[in-house]
Amino acid sequence: MKQTILVTGGTGFIGSHTTVELQQAGYDVVIVDNLSNSNAEVVDGIEQITGIRPAFEQVDCCDKQALEAVFAKYKNINGIIHFAASKAVGESVEKPLLYYRNNTVSLLNLLELMPVYGVKGFIFSSSCTVYGQPSKENLPVTEDAPIQEACSPYGNTKQINEEIIRDYIHSGVNIKSVILRYFNPIGAHPSALIGELPNGVPNNLIPFVTQTAMGIRNELKIFGNDYDTPDGTCIRDYIYVVDLAKAHVKAMQRVLDMDTEPIEYFNVGTGRGVSTYEVVDKFEKATGVKVNWSYAARREGDIEKVWANPDKANNVLGWKAESELEEALSTAWKWQLKLREKGVM
Ligand code: UFG
């Protein structure tokens, strides 16, 4: 019998791409999303790609009663992938309580309901933000690198949630969990039927690049060119969202079908550190489109350089990032062109 996976935040950027990969791997998917930062048309896009319409429930994971009704309706949920969360770093500084409430209450509700409905596997979407700025000896960063004090309430919710999950698993409950620490997800599905749709002015680099290339934004500012890096701009590990989505399928197979430790942590990155300048340069080369940009002051709170050592994910999880950066950037541009064609922006 097919296994059923509950995907919270399943109409969001990473959630929608993961739903596609889960369906293509033979899972049934139930999406739960409150549509606070996405829209229901994403479900159509998923169906167009896979030929299968995922079940969709417009529910806020902080509403325990409504969430419980979902577990009761789809009786045989085997696993959960929990994406639903508020994720804007700057907003979290302005509205910390909103972030602490949204991101922890939704997690608590899910964890409390799991044993009641016999749900065995839990994949949590965490972030390399837990490592802060790793010291020189800890780059590329492994899962054993020290966790550092969070730079924002958003980052702190990732740390707190990891701790909540750890303590719950250690209490002896019959649940297994994989914590995935993402580096910087980018790109869109090659079909351009789903992608990233930021609200308002994008904070993240790639949507700002594609919107500037499209003429929606006048100029991209590269924040800081005096960092201690080869070209002076910050370094990140940009991971193609479809590759990232596939890591979730591996993680789900691991918690549900394999005899493994009850809680495991994996870095999901490419192992390749790329500077902001290189991203813009590669985008122009990959698409043939010029980006109007200039250097600006450093952005407060930015990490200078971080990239993954993905050996554990490669060797233990059996997952590896397959895509080149240029390919991922091309899909981001194709998606931006699609948004223009549809008149979205
Ligand atoms: N950048 C620019 N100009 C822009 C936007 C970004 O130069 O307009 C630079 C940033 O300074 C940074 C790099 O591009 O060096 C990447 O910035 P993003 O905002 O895309 O990503 P971050 O690495 O800063 O943040 C990401 C996630 C956060 C998460 C953080 C740490 O978006 O949610 O990683 O894990 F908290």
Short mmCIF file of C-alpha atoms and ligand atoms in Angstrom, two decimals:
data_model
loop_
_atom_site.label_atom_id
_atom_site.label_comp_id
_atom_site.label_asym_id
_atom_site.label_seq_id
_atom_site.Cartn_x
_atom_site.Cartn_y
_atom_site.Cartn_z
CA MET A 1 0.00 0.00 0.00
CA LYS A 2 1.13 3.53 -0.74
CA GLN A 3 2.43 5.49 2.23
CA THR A 4 0.84 8.86 2.97
CA ILE A 5 2.89 11.92 3.87
CA LEU A 6 1.55 15.09 5.43
CA VAL A 7 3.45 18.08 4.04
CA THR A 8 2.92 21.25 6.05
CA GLY A 9 3.70 24.38 4.06
CA GLY A 10 3.25 22.26 0.95
CA THR A 11 2.23 25.15 -1.31
CA GLY A 12 5.40 27.08 -0.41
CA PHE A 13 8.67 27.14 -2.31
CA ILE A 14 10.44 24.06 -0.96
CA GLY A 15 7.20 22.32 0.07
CA SER A 16 5.75 22.34 -3.45
CA HIS A 17 8.93 20.95 -5.02
CA THR A 18 9.11 18.28 -2.33
CA THR A 19 5.47 17.30 -2.92
CA VAL A 20 6.32 16.69 -6.59
CA GLU A 21 9.29 14.48 -5.70
CA LEU A 22 7.28 12.54 -3.09
CA GLN A 23 4.49 11.84 -5.57
CA GLN A 24 7.00 10.79 -8.21
CA ALA A 25 8.57 8.42 -5.66
CA GLY A 26 5.16 6.78 -5.09
CA TYR A 27 3.87 8.51 -1.95
CA ASP A 28 0.41 9.96 -1.46
CA VAL A 29 0.63 13.53 -0.22
CA VAL A 30 -1.69 15.60 1.93
CA ILE A 31 -0.75 19.28 1.93
CA VAL A 32 -1.61 21.49 4.86
CA ASP A 33 -1.01 25.21 4.33
CA ASN A 34 -2.65 28.38 5.64
CA LEU A 35 -1.72 30.19 2.40
CA SER A 36 -0.20 33.07 4.39
CA ASN A 37 2.73 33.22 1.99
CA SER A 38 1.57 31.17 -1.01
CA ASN A 39 -1.57 30.48 -3.01
CA ALA A 40 -3.81 27.54 -3.81
CA GLU A 41 -2.94 27.62 -7.54
CA VAL A 42 0.33 25.93 -6.61
CA VAL A 43 -1.72 22.74 -6.19
CA ASP A 44 -2.69 23.00 -9.88
CA GLY A 45 0.98 23.40 -10.84
CA ILE A 46 1.90 20.27 -8.87
CA GLU A 47 -0.91 18.32 -10.55
CA GLN A 48 0.22 19.48 -14.00
CA ILE A 49 3.73 18.21 -13.33
CA THR A 50 2.91 14.83 -11.80
CA GLY A 51 -0.57 14.09 -13.13
CA ILE A 52 -1.70 13.53 -9.54
CA ARG A 53 -3.55 16.11 -7.50
CA PRO A 54 -2.34 16.13 -3.90
CA ALA A 55 -4.99 16.47 -1.22
CA PHE A 56 -5.01 20.04 0.07
CA GLU A 57 -6.36 21.40 3.36
CA GLN A 58 -6.22 25.11 4.09
CA VAL A 59 -5.35 24.86 7.75
CA ASP A 60 -3.05 26.77 10.07
CA CYS A 61 -0.84 24.34 12.00
CA CYS A 62 -1.22 26.59 15.07
CA ASP A 63 -4.94 25.70 15.11
CA LYS A 64 -4.77 22.34 16.87
CA GLN A 65 -8.43 21.47 16.42
CA ALA A 66 -8.33 22.05 12.68
CA LEU A 67 -5.05 20.19 12.44
CA GLU A 68 -6.44 17.24 14.37
CA ALA A 69 -9.38 17.10 11.94
CA VAL A 70 -6.85 16.56 9.13
CA PHE A 71 -5.26 13.61 10.96
CA ALA A 72 -8.73 12.18 11.58
CA LYS A 73 -9.80 12.61 7.94
CA TYR A 74 -6.68 11.01 6.37
CA LYS A 75 -6.47 8.12 8.79
CA ASN A 76 -3.29 6.53 7.59
CA ILE A 77 -0.66 9.29 7.65
CA ASN A 78 2.73 7.60 7.96
CA GLY A 79 5.07 10.58 8.03
CA ILE A 80 5.22 14.36 8.25
CA ILE A 81 7.51 16.86 6.56
CA HIS A 82 7.22 20.12 8.43
CA PHE A 83 7.98 23.19 6.32
CA ALA A 84 5.25 25.55 7.51
CA ALA A 85 6.95 28.46 9.27
CA SER A 86 7.47 32.19 9.19
CA LYS A 87 10.85 32.75 7.59
CA ALA A 88 11.76 36.42 7.10
CA VAL A 89 14.82 37.21 9.19
CA GLY A 90 14.17 40.99 9.32
CA GLU A 91 10.48 40.63 10.17
CA SER A 92 11.38 38.25 12.97
CA VAL A 93 13.45 40.99 14.62
CA GLU A 94 10.46 43.35 14.49
CA LYS A 95 7.85 40.77 15.52
CA PRO A 96 9.65 38.18 17.65
CA LEU A 97 6.56 36.89 19.43
CA LEU A 98 4.79 36.23 16.15
CA TYR A 99 7.76 34.13 15.10
CA TYR A 100 8.07 32.28 18.39
CA ARG A 101 4.33 31.55 18.39
CA ASN A 102 3.97 30.48 14.76
CA ASN A 103 7.09 28.40 14.58
CA THR A 104 6.93 26.65 17.92
CA VAL A 105 3.18 26.16 18.45
CA SER A 106 2.78 24.53 15.04
CA LEU A 107 5.60 22.12 15.87
CA LEU A 108 4.18 21.28 19.31
CA ASN A 109 0.75 20.60 17.81
CA LEU A 110 2.18 18.22 15.22
CA LEU A 111 4.36 16.36 17.70
CA GLU A 112 1.50 15.97 20.16
CA LEU A 113 -0.82 14.59 17.48
CA MET A 114 1.70 12.11 16.05
CA PRO A 115 1.38 9.32 18.64
CA VAL A 116 -2.40 9.80 18.86
CA TYR A 117 -2.67 8.98 15.14
CA GLY A 118 0.24 6.52 14.94
CA VAL A 119 2.44 8.71 12.74
CA LYS A 120 6.01 7.36 12.85
CA GLY A 121 8.30 9.67 10.87
CA PHE A 122 9.07 13.38 11.17
CA ILE A 123 11.32 15.41 8.86
CA PHE A 124 12.13 18.91 10.05
CA SER A 125 13.20 21.73 7.83
CA SER A 126 16.08 23.40 9.62
CA SER A 127 18.80 25.71 8.41
CA CYS A 128 22.54 26.22 8.31
CA THR A 129 21.73 29.35 10.31
CA VAL A 130 22.21 27.14 13.42
CA TYR A 131 25.99 27.17 12.77
CA GLY A 132 26.21 30.99 12.66
CA GLN A 133 29.64 31.99 11.32
CA PRO A 134 31.70 28.81 11.63
CA SER A 135 35.36 29.27 12.55
CA LYS A 136 38.02 28.70 9.83
CA GLU A 137 38.71 25.14 11.05
CA ASN A 138 35.00 24.34 10.77
CA LEU A 139 34.66 25.29 7.08
CA PRO A 140 33.21 23.56 5.13
CA VAL A 141 30.83 22.99 8.00
CA THR A 142 29.93 19.48 9.22
CA GLU A 143 26.96 18.46 11.36
CA ASP A 144 29.29 18.30 14.38
CA ALA A 145 30.27 21.97 14.22
CA PRO A 146 29.17 23.90 17.29
CA ILE A 147 25.71 25.44 17.30
CA GLN A 148 26.12 29.19 17.86
CA GLU A 149 23.86 31.77 19.38
CA ALA A 150 21.20 32.67 16.82
CA CYS A 151 21.44 36.03 15.03
CA SER A 152 17.66 36.53 14.85
CA PRO A 153 14.43 35.29 16.44
CA TYR A 154 13.81 33.38 13.19
CA GLY A 155 17.15 31.58 13.53
CA ASN A 156 16.44 30.96 17.19
CA THR A 157 13.13 29.24 16.35
CA LYS A 158 15.11 26.77 14.19
CA GLN A 159 17.43 26.03 17.11
CA ILE A 160 14.61 25.77 19.64
CA ASN A 161 12.61 23.51 17.35
CA GLU A 162 15.59 21.21 16.83
CA GLU A 163 15.88 20.97 20.64
CA ILE A 164 12.16 20.31 21.10
CA ILE A 165 12.30 17.47 18.58
CA ARG A 166 15.48 16.03 20.14
CA ASP A 167 14.01 16.04 23.66
CA TYR A 168 10.74 14.49 22.47
CA ILE A 169 12.51 11.69 20.59
CA HIS A 170 14.76 11.05 23.61
CA SER A 171 11.71 10.70 25.83
CA GLY A 172 11.21 7.29 24.23
CA VAL A 173 8.22 8.07 22.06
CA ASN A 174 7.83 5.69 19.09
CA ILE A 175 8.80 8.29 16.48
CA LYS A 176 11.91 8.79 14.35
CA SER A 177 13.12 12.08 13.00
CA VAL A 178 15.56 13.48 10.48
CA ILE A 179 16.60 17.10 10.80
CA LEU A 180 17.67 18.59 7.47
CA ARG A 181 19.84 21.71 7.69
CA TYR A 182 19.44 23.51 4.39
CA PHE A 183 21.97 25.86 2.91
CA ASN A 184 20.62 28.40 0.33
CA PRO A 185 17.84 26.89 -1.81
CA ILE A 186 17.44 28.42 -5.28
CA GLY A 187 15.83 27.81 -8.68
CA ALA A 188 12.51 26.41 -9.79
CA HIS A 189 11.10 23.24 -11.28
CA PRO A 190 12.42 22.82 -14.87
CA SER A 191 8.81 22.87 -16.12
CA ALA A 192 8.42 26.41 -14.69
CA LEU A 193 5.04 25.28 -13.34
CA ILE A 194 6.11 25.91 -9.74
CA GLY A 195 8.78 28.19 -8.26
CA GLU A 196 9.48 30.84 -5.65
CA LEU A 197 7.00 33.66 -5.23
CA PRO A 198 8.23 36.17 -2.68
CA ASN A 199 5.83 38.75 -1.28
CA GLY A 200 6.86 42.34 -2.04
CA VAL A 201 10.53 43.29 -2.32
CA PRO A 202 12.61 40.11 -2.11
CA ASN A 203 15.13 39.73 0.71
CA ASN A 204 16.89 36.80 -0.89
CA LEU A 205 19.53 37.13 -3.55
CA ILE A 206 18.17 35.07 -6.43
CA PRO A 207 14.64 36.54 -6.63
CA PHE A 208 16.25 39.99 -6.43
CA VAL A 209 18.59 39.07 -9.29
CA THR A 210 15.78 37.72 -11.52
CA GLN A 211 13.49 40.68 -10.75
CA THR A 212 16.29 43.12 -11.57
CA ALA A 213 17.04 41.26 -14.81
CA MET A 214 13.33 41.57 -15.63
CA GLY A 215 13.31 45.32 -14.89
CA ILE A 216 10.98 45.01 -11.90
CA ARG A 217 13.80 46.33 -9.65
CA ASN A 218 16.16 49.07 -10.83
CA GLU A 219 19.34 47.78 -9.34
CA LEU A 220 20.69 44.89 -7.35
CA LYS A 221 22.88 45.92 -4.45
CA ILE A 222 25.64 43.50 -3.60
CA PHE A 223 25.93 43.92 0.14
CA GLY A 224 29.62 44.39 1.01
CA ASN A 225 32.79 43.87 -1.03
CA ASP A 226 35.29 44.11 1.81
CA TYR A 227 34.77 40.69 3.38
CA ASP A 228 37.65 38.31 3.96
CA THR A 229 36.89 36.28 0.82
CA PRO A 230 38.70 36.07 -2.55
CA ASP A 231 36.54 38.75 -4.24
CA GLY A 232 35.39 40.48 -1.06
CA THR A 233 31.73 39.41 -1.33
CA CYS A 234 29.96 36.89 0.92
CA ILE A 235 30.12 33.17 0.24
CA ARG A 236 27.17 30.76 0.41
CA ASP A 237 26.29 27.23 -0.68
CA TYR A 238 23.46 27.57 -3.23
CA ILE A 239 21.50 24.35 -3.56
CA TYR A 240 19.05 23.65 -6.39
CA VAL A 241 15.55 23.31 -4.91
CA VAL A 242 14.80 20.11 -6.86
CA ASP A 243 17.95 18.50 -5.44
CA LEU A 244 16.93 19.70 -1.99
CA ALA A 245 13.42 18.27 -2.49
CA LYS A 246 14.93 14.87 -3.31
CA ALA A 247 16.80 14.87 0.01
CA HIS A 248 13.40 14.82 1.74
CA VAL A 249 12.35 11.68 -0.10
CA LYS A 250 15.56 9.95 1.03
CA ALA A 251 15.01 11.18 4.58
CA MET A 252 11.43 9.91 4.62
CA GLN A 253 12.48 6.48 3.32
CA ARG A 254 15.09 6.42 6.04
CA VAL A 255 12.79 7.17 8.96
CA LEU A 256 9.92 4.97 7.77
CA ASP A 257 11.62 1.95 6.19
CA MET A 258 15.10 1.60 7.66
CA ASP A 259 16.51 0.56 10.99
CA THR A 260 18.38 3.73 11.96
CA GLU A 261 19.01 5.97 14.95
CA PRO A 262 15.84 7.67 16.20
CA ILE A 263 17.16 11.15 15.39
CA GLU A 264 19.70 12.14 12.75
CA TYR A 265 21.01 15.42 11.32
CA PHE A 266 22.12 16.10 7.76
CA ASN A 267 23.54 19.12 5.99
CA VAL A 268 21.81 19.61 2.66
CA GLY A 269 24.22 21.55 0.50
CA THR A 270 26.50 21.11 -2.49
CA GLY A 271 29.86 21.50 -0.78
CA ARG A 272 30.58 24.40 -3.13
CA GLY A 273 31.09 27.90 -1.73
CA VAL A 274 30.12 30.60 -4.23
CA SER A 275 30.44 34.36 -3.78
CA THR A 276 27.62 36.82 -4.39
CA TYR A 277 29.60 38.35 -7.24
CA GLU A 278 30.07 34.92 -8.84
CA VAL A 279 26.33 34.25 -8.63
CA VAL A 280 25.53 37.41 -10.57
CA ASP A 281 28.27 36.68 -13.11
CA LYS A 282 27.10 33.07 -13.60
CA PHE A 283 23.49 34.22 -13.93
CA GLU A 284 24.45 36.61 -16.74
CA LYS A 285 26.48 33.92 -18.50
CA ALA A 286 23.80 31.24 -18.10
CA THR A 287 20.92 33.40 -19.33
CA GLY A 288 22.59 35.97 -21.57
CA VAL A 289 20.69 38.65 -19.64
CA LYS A 290 22.48 41.62 -18.00
CA VAL A 291 21.82 42.52 -14.39
CA ASN A 292 22.16 46.15 -13.31
CA TRP A 293 24.10 45.99 -10.04
CA SER A 294 26.46 47.92 -7.80
CA TYR A 295 28.28 47.41 -4.52
CA ALA A 296 26.63 48.72 -1.38
CA ALA A 297 27.36 48.65 2.35
CA ARG A 298 27.32 45.37 4.23
CA ARG A 299 23.90 44.11 5.33
CA GLU A 300 23.59 43.93 9.09
CA GLY A 301 23.67 40.41 10.49
CA ASP A 302 25.10 38.80 7.33
CA ILE A 303 27.38 35.82 7.76
CA GLU A 304 30.66 36.29 5.88
CA LYS A 305 31.08 32.77 4.55
CA VAL A 306 29.47 29.41 5.04
CA TRP A 307 29.24 26.30 2.92
CA ALA A 308 28.48 22.67 3.63
CA ASN A 309 30.50 19.58 4.04
CA PRO A 310 27.78 17.27 2.62
CA ASP A 311 29.71 14.00 3.14
CA LYS A 312 27.25 12.64 5.69
CA ALA A 313 24.26 13.25 3.43
CA ASN A 314 26.19 11.77 0.49
CA ASN A 315 27.38 8.65 2.32
CA VAL A 316 24.73 7.93 4.93
CA LEU A 317 21.54 9.39 3.45
CA GLY A 318 22.56 8.33 -0.06
CA TRP A 319 21.78 11.76 -1.48
CA LYS A 320 23.94 14.11 -3.52
CA ALA A 321 23.32 17.49 -5.13
CA GLU A 322 23.33 16.79 -8.87
CA SER A 323 22.80 20.18 -10.50
CA GLU A 324 25.30 22.80 -11.56
CA LEU A 325 24.75 26.35 -10.36
CA GLU A 326 24.19 27.59 -13.95
CA GLU A 327 21.35 25.09 -14.44
CA ALA A 328 19.67 26.19 -11.23
CA LEU A 329 20.01 29.85 -12.18
CA SER A 330 18.54 29.16 -15.62
CA THR A 331 15.46 27.61 -14.04
CA ALA A 332 15.05 30.65 -11.78
CA TRP A 333 15.07 32.86 -14.87
CA LYS A 334 12.65 30.58 -16.75
CA TRP A 335 10.28 30.87 -13.78
CA GLN A 336 10.60 34.67 -13.75
CA LEU A 337 9.73 34.71 -17.47
CA LYS A 338 6.72 32.51 -16.73
CA LEU A 339 5.53 34.93 -14.03
CA ARG A 340 5.73 37.75 -16.57
CA GLU A 341 3.86 35.68 -19.18
CA LYS A 342 1.11 35.01 -16.63
CA GLY A 343 1.02 38.70 -15.71
CA VAL A 344 1.91 38.00 -12.08
CA MET A 345 4.88 40.39 -12.12
N1 UFG B 1 22.58 39.61 -1.06
C1 UFG B 1 22.94 40.77 -1.74
N2 UFG B 1 21.93 41.56 -2.22
C2 UFG B 1 20.61 41.27 -2.05
C3 UFG B 1 20.26 40.08 -1.36
C4 UFG B 1 21.28 39.28 -0.88
O1 UFG B 1 24.12 41.07 -1.89
O2 UFG B 1 19.77 42.03 -2.50
C5 UFG B 1 23.64 38.73 -0.55
C6 UFG B 1 23.62 38.63 0.97
O3 UFG B 1 24.37 39.65 1.53
C7 UFG B 1 24.23 37.25 1.17
C8 UFG B 1 23.83 36.46 -0.08
O4 UFG B 1 23.44 37.43 -1.03
O5 UFG B 1 25.62 37.35 1.20
C9 UFG B 1 22.66 35.53 0.18
O6 UFG B 1 21.62 36.27 0.81
P1 UFG B 1 20.16 35.66 1.04
O7 UFG B 1 19.36 36.70 1.73
O8 UFG B 1 19.64 35.09 -0.23
O9 UFG B 1 20.45 34.42 1.97
P2 UFG B 1 21.10 34.37 3.42
O10 UFG B 1 22.23 33.41 3.32
O11 UFG B 1 21.41 35.68 3.99
O12 UFG B 1 19.87 33.83 4.23
C10 UFG B 1 19.49 32.49 4.09
C11 UFG B 1 17.98 32.33 4.27
C12 UFG B 1 17.59 32.72 5.65
C13 UFG B 1 18.44 32.01 6.66
C14 UFG B 1 19.89 32.23 6.36
C15 UFG B 1 20.80 31.48 7.25
O13 UFG B 1 17.29 33.12 3.34
O14 UFG B 1 16.25 32.35 5.83
O15 UFG B 1 20.17 31.78 5.04
O16 UFG B 1 20.51 30.13 7.19
F1 UFG B 1 18.22 32.49 7.90
#
